[in-house]
Coordinates of C-alpha atoms and ligand atoms in Angstrom, one line a residue:
M22 CA -13.9 -13.3 4.7
L23 CA -17.1 -13.0 2.8
D24 CA -17.7 -14.6 -0.6
W25 CA -18.7 -12.4 -3.5
E26 CA -22.4 -12.8 -3.0
E27 CA -22.2 -11.9 0.7
L28 CA -19.8 -9.0 0.1
I29 CA -22.1 -7.5 -2.6
R30 CA -25.1 -7.9 -0.2
E31 CA -23.2 -6.2 2.7
C32 CA -22.0 -3.4 0.5
K33 CA -25.5 -2.7 -0.8
N34 CA -26.9 -2.6 2.7
C35 CA -23.9 -0.7 4.2
R36 CA -24.6 2.3 6.4
K37 CA -21.2 2.5 8.0
C38 CA -20.7 6.2 7.0
E39 CA -22.5 9.3 5.9
L40 CA -21.8 8.7 2.2
S41 CA -24.5 6.0 2.3
N42 CA -27.1 8.8 2.8
T43 CA -26.5 10.5 -0.5
R44 CA -25.5 7.6 -2.8
T45 CA -27.6 6.4 -5.7
N46 CA -25.7 3.2 -6.1
V47 CA -22.9 1.4 -4.2
V48 CA -20.0 1.0 -6.7
I49 CA -18.3 -2.2 -5.9
G50 CA -16.1 -2.9 -8.9
R51 CA -15.8 -4.1 -12.5
G52 CA -13.6 -6.5 -14.4
N53 CA -12.2 -10.0 -14.0
K54 CA -12.7 -11.3 -10.5
R55 CA -9.5 -13.4 -11.0
A56 CA -7.4 -10.6 -12.5
T57 CA -3.7 -10.2 -12.0
I58 CA -4.0 -6.4 -11.6
L59 CA -6.2 -4.5 -9.3
F60 CA -6.6 -0.8 -10.1
V61 CA -7.8 1.3 -7.1
G62 CA -9.2 4.8 -7.6
E63 CA -10.5 7.3 -5.0
G64 CA -14.3 7.0 -5.1
P65 CA -17.2 7.1 -7.5
G66 CA -18.0 10.3 -9.4
E67 CA -21.4 11.3 -10.8
Q68 CA -21.6 8.8 -13.7
E69 CA -20.3 6.0 -11.5
D70 CA -22.9 6.8 -8.8
I71 CA -25.6 6.7 -11.5
Q72 CA -24.4 3.5 -13.3
G73 CA -23.1 1.6 -10.2
L74 CA -19.8 0.9 -12.0
P75 CA -16.3 2.4 -11.4
F76 CA -14.5 4.6 -13.9
V77 CA -17.2 5.0 -16.5
G78 CA -17.1 8.8 -16.6
P79 CA -14.5 11.1 -18.3
A80 CA -11.6 9.8 -16.1
G81 CA -12.7 6.2 -16.9
K82 CA -12.7 6.8 -20.6
L83 CA -9.1 8.0 -20.3
L84 CA -8.1 5.0 -18.2
D85 CA -9.7 2.7 -20.8
L86 CA -7.8 4.5 -23.6
L87 CA -4.5 4.0 -21.8
L88 CA -5.2 0.4 -21.1
S89 CA -6.2 -0.4 -24.7
A90 CA -3.3 1.6 -26.1
L91 CA -0.8 -0.5 -24.1
M92 CA -2.6 -3.7 -25.0
F93 CA -3.9 -4.7 -21.6
K94 CA -6.6 -7.3 -22.0
E95 CA -9.9 -6.9 -20.1
E96 CA -9.2 -10.2 -18.4
D97 CA -6.0 -8.8 -16.9
Y98 CA -7.7 -6.3 -14.5
Y99 CA -10.3 -5.5 -12.0
I100 CA -11.1 -1.9 -11.0
A101 CA -12.4 -0.6 -7.6
N102 CA -12.1 2.4 -5.4
I103 CA -11.1 3.3 -1.8
V104 CA -14.7 4.3 -1.1
K105 CA -17.7 2.6 -2.6
C106 CA -20.2 5.5 -2.4
R107 CA -19.9 8.9 -4.1
P108 CA -18.6 11.7 -1.9
P109 CA -20.8 14.8 -2.3
N110 CA -19.5 17.2 -5.0
N111 CA -16.7 14.7 -5.7
R112 CA -14.8 15.8 -2.6
V113 CA -11.9 13.7 -1.3
P114 CA -13.2 11.0 1.0
L115 CA -12.6 11.7 4.7
D116 CA -10.2 9.4 6.5
E117 CA -13.1 8.0 8.6
E118 CA -15.1 7.2 5.4
A119 CA -12.1 5.5 3.9
E120 CA -11.4 3.5 7.1
A121 CA -15.1 2.4 7.3
C122 CA -14.9 1.2 3.7
L123 CA -11.5 -0.4 3.5
D124 CA -12.4 -3.7 4.9
Y125 CA -14.6 -4.3 1.8
L126 CA -11.6 -3.6 -0.4
R127 CA -9.4 -5.9 1.7
N128 CA -12.1 -8.6 1.2
Q129 CA -12.0 -8.0 -2.6
V130 CA -8.2 -8.4 -2.5
L131 CA -8.6 -11.7 -0.7
L132 CA -11.1 -12.9 -3.3
I133 CA -9.3 -11.6 -6.4
K134 CA -5.8 -12.4 -5.3
P135 CA -4.1 -9.9 -7.6
K136 CA -0.4 -9.8 -8.0
I137 CA -0.2 -6.2 -8.9
I138 CA -2.1 -3.3 -7.2
V139 CA -2.1 0.0 -8.9
C140 CA -3.0 3.1 -6.8
L141 CA -4.6 5.6 -9.1
G142 CA -3.8 8.9 -7.3
A143 CA -2.9 10.2 -3.9
T144 CA -6.0 9.1 -2.1
A145 CA -5.5 5.4 -3.1
A146 CA -1.7 5.6 -2.4
K147 CA -2.3 7.2 1.0
H148 CA -4.6 4.5 2.2
I149 CA -2.8 1.6 0.6
I150 CA 0.9 2.6 1.0
G151 CA 1.1 5.1 3.7
K152 CA -0.5 8.3 4.9
D153 CA 2.5 10.6 4.5
I154 CA 3.2 9.8 0.8
K155 CA 3.6 12.5 -1.8
I156 CA 2.3 11.1 -5.1
T157 CA 4.7 13.2 -7.2
Q158 CA 7.6 11.7 -5.3
I159 CA 6.7 8.0 -5.2
R160 CA 4.8 7.6 -8.5
G161 CA 6.4 5.2 -10.9
Q162 CA 8.3 3.2 -8.3
W163 CA 7.3 -0.3 -7.3
V164 CA 6.6 -0.9 -3.6
E165 CA 6.7 -4.6 -2.7
R166 CA 4.5 -5.4 0.3
K167 CA 2.8 -8.5 1.6
G168 CA 3.6 -10.3 -1.7
F169 CA 2.0 -7.6 -3.9
F170 CA 3.7 -5.4 -6.4
I171 CA 2.2 -2.0 -5.7
M172 CA 2.5 0.8 -8.2
P173 CA 1.5 4.4 -7.3
T174 CA 0.6 6.6 -10.2
F175 CA -1.4 9.6 -11.0
H176 CA -5.2 9.6 -11.1
P177 CA -6.4 9.8 -14.7
A178 CA -8.5 12.8 -13.7
A179 CA -5.2 14.6 -13.0
L180 CA -4.3 14.2 -16.6
L181 CA -7.5 15.9 -17.7
R182 CA -6.3 18.9 -15.7
D183 CA -2.6 18.8 -16.4
Q184 CA -1.4 17.5 -19.7
S185 CA 2.3 17.5 -18.6
K186 CA 1.5 14.4 -16.5
K187 CA 0.7 12.4 -19.6
I188 CA 4.2 11.2 -20.4
L189 CA 4.9 10.2 -16.8
M190 CA 1.7 8.3 -16.5
W191 CA 2.4 6.6 -19.8
E192 CA 5.8 5.5 -18.4
D193 CA 4.2 4.2 -15.3
F194 CA 1.6 2.2 -17.2
K195 CA 4.4 0.7 -19.4
K196 CA 6.1 -0.5 -16.2
I197 CA 2.8 -2.1 -15.1
K198 CA 2.4 -3.8 -18.5
Q199 CA 6.0 -5.1 -18.4
K200 CA 5.5 -6.5 -14.9
L201 CA 2.2 -8.1 -16.0
D202 CA 4.0 -9.8 -19.0
E203 CA 6.8 -11.1 -16.7
I204 CA 4.2 -12.5 -14.2
K205 CA 2.2 -14.1 -17.1
Q206 CA 5.5 -15.6 -18.4
C207 CA 6.3 -17.0 -14.9
F208 CA 2.9 -18.6 -14.4
K209 CA 2.5 -19.9 -18.0
G210 CA 1.2 -23.4 -17.9
D211 CA 0.0 -23.3 -14.3
Ligands
LIG301 N1 -12.6 8.6 -10.1 C1 -12.4 7.6 -9.2 O1 -11.5 7.7 -8.4 N2 -13.1 6.5 -9.3 C2 -14.1 6.3 -10.1 O2 -14.7 5.3 -10.1 C3 -14.3 7.4 -11.0 C4 -13.6 8.5 -11.0

């Protein structure tokens, strides 16, 4: 396992897949490095590639809005992606690109030690929960694995395309907040 400094250095020098040829910046993550919740998206978009931070474009604005409306605190979460470099034209990352990148995410999980992992969209759910998942079928249901509470939900960008998903995603985020509050209550005074 690498410490944060080593991990950041490795990611910045990474040439494990073709996405490294077209990236502007490697997008490692943002948020509290000791957070209870880890949000995982798909991969950086245009703004993320430019700024070197995840979820800072339109989908990120929506995510931030949801989080603040439900009174999540910034200290509660860390945000990362399945792949750390932008796929050209925002295409879905190929399986081999995700595989090449996932060890970095696993290393981040070991460092952050989150209790809750939220899969934002099908790509995150597929690589974290299982390749045959259907996001519309499993979203909103807790998966308990290796001591983590894992919640698959829609990707915020899906909401920008289809307003009918709004209520469902709101419900999923309420469950996440409830679980966070339970965990905080449990660990109070630790
Ligand atoms: N979409 C993602 O999946 N990740 C980002 O960082 C931004 C948009």
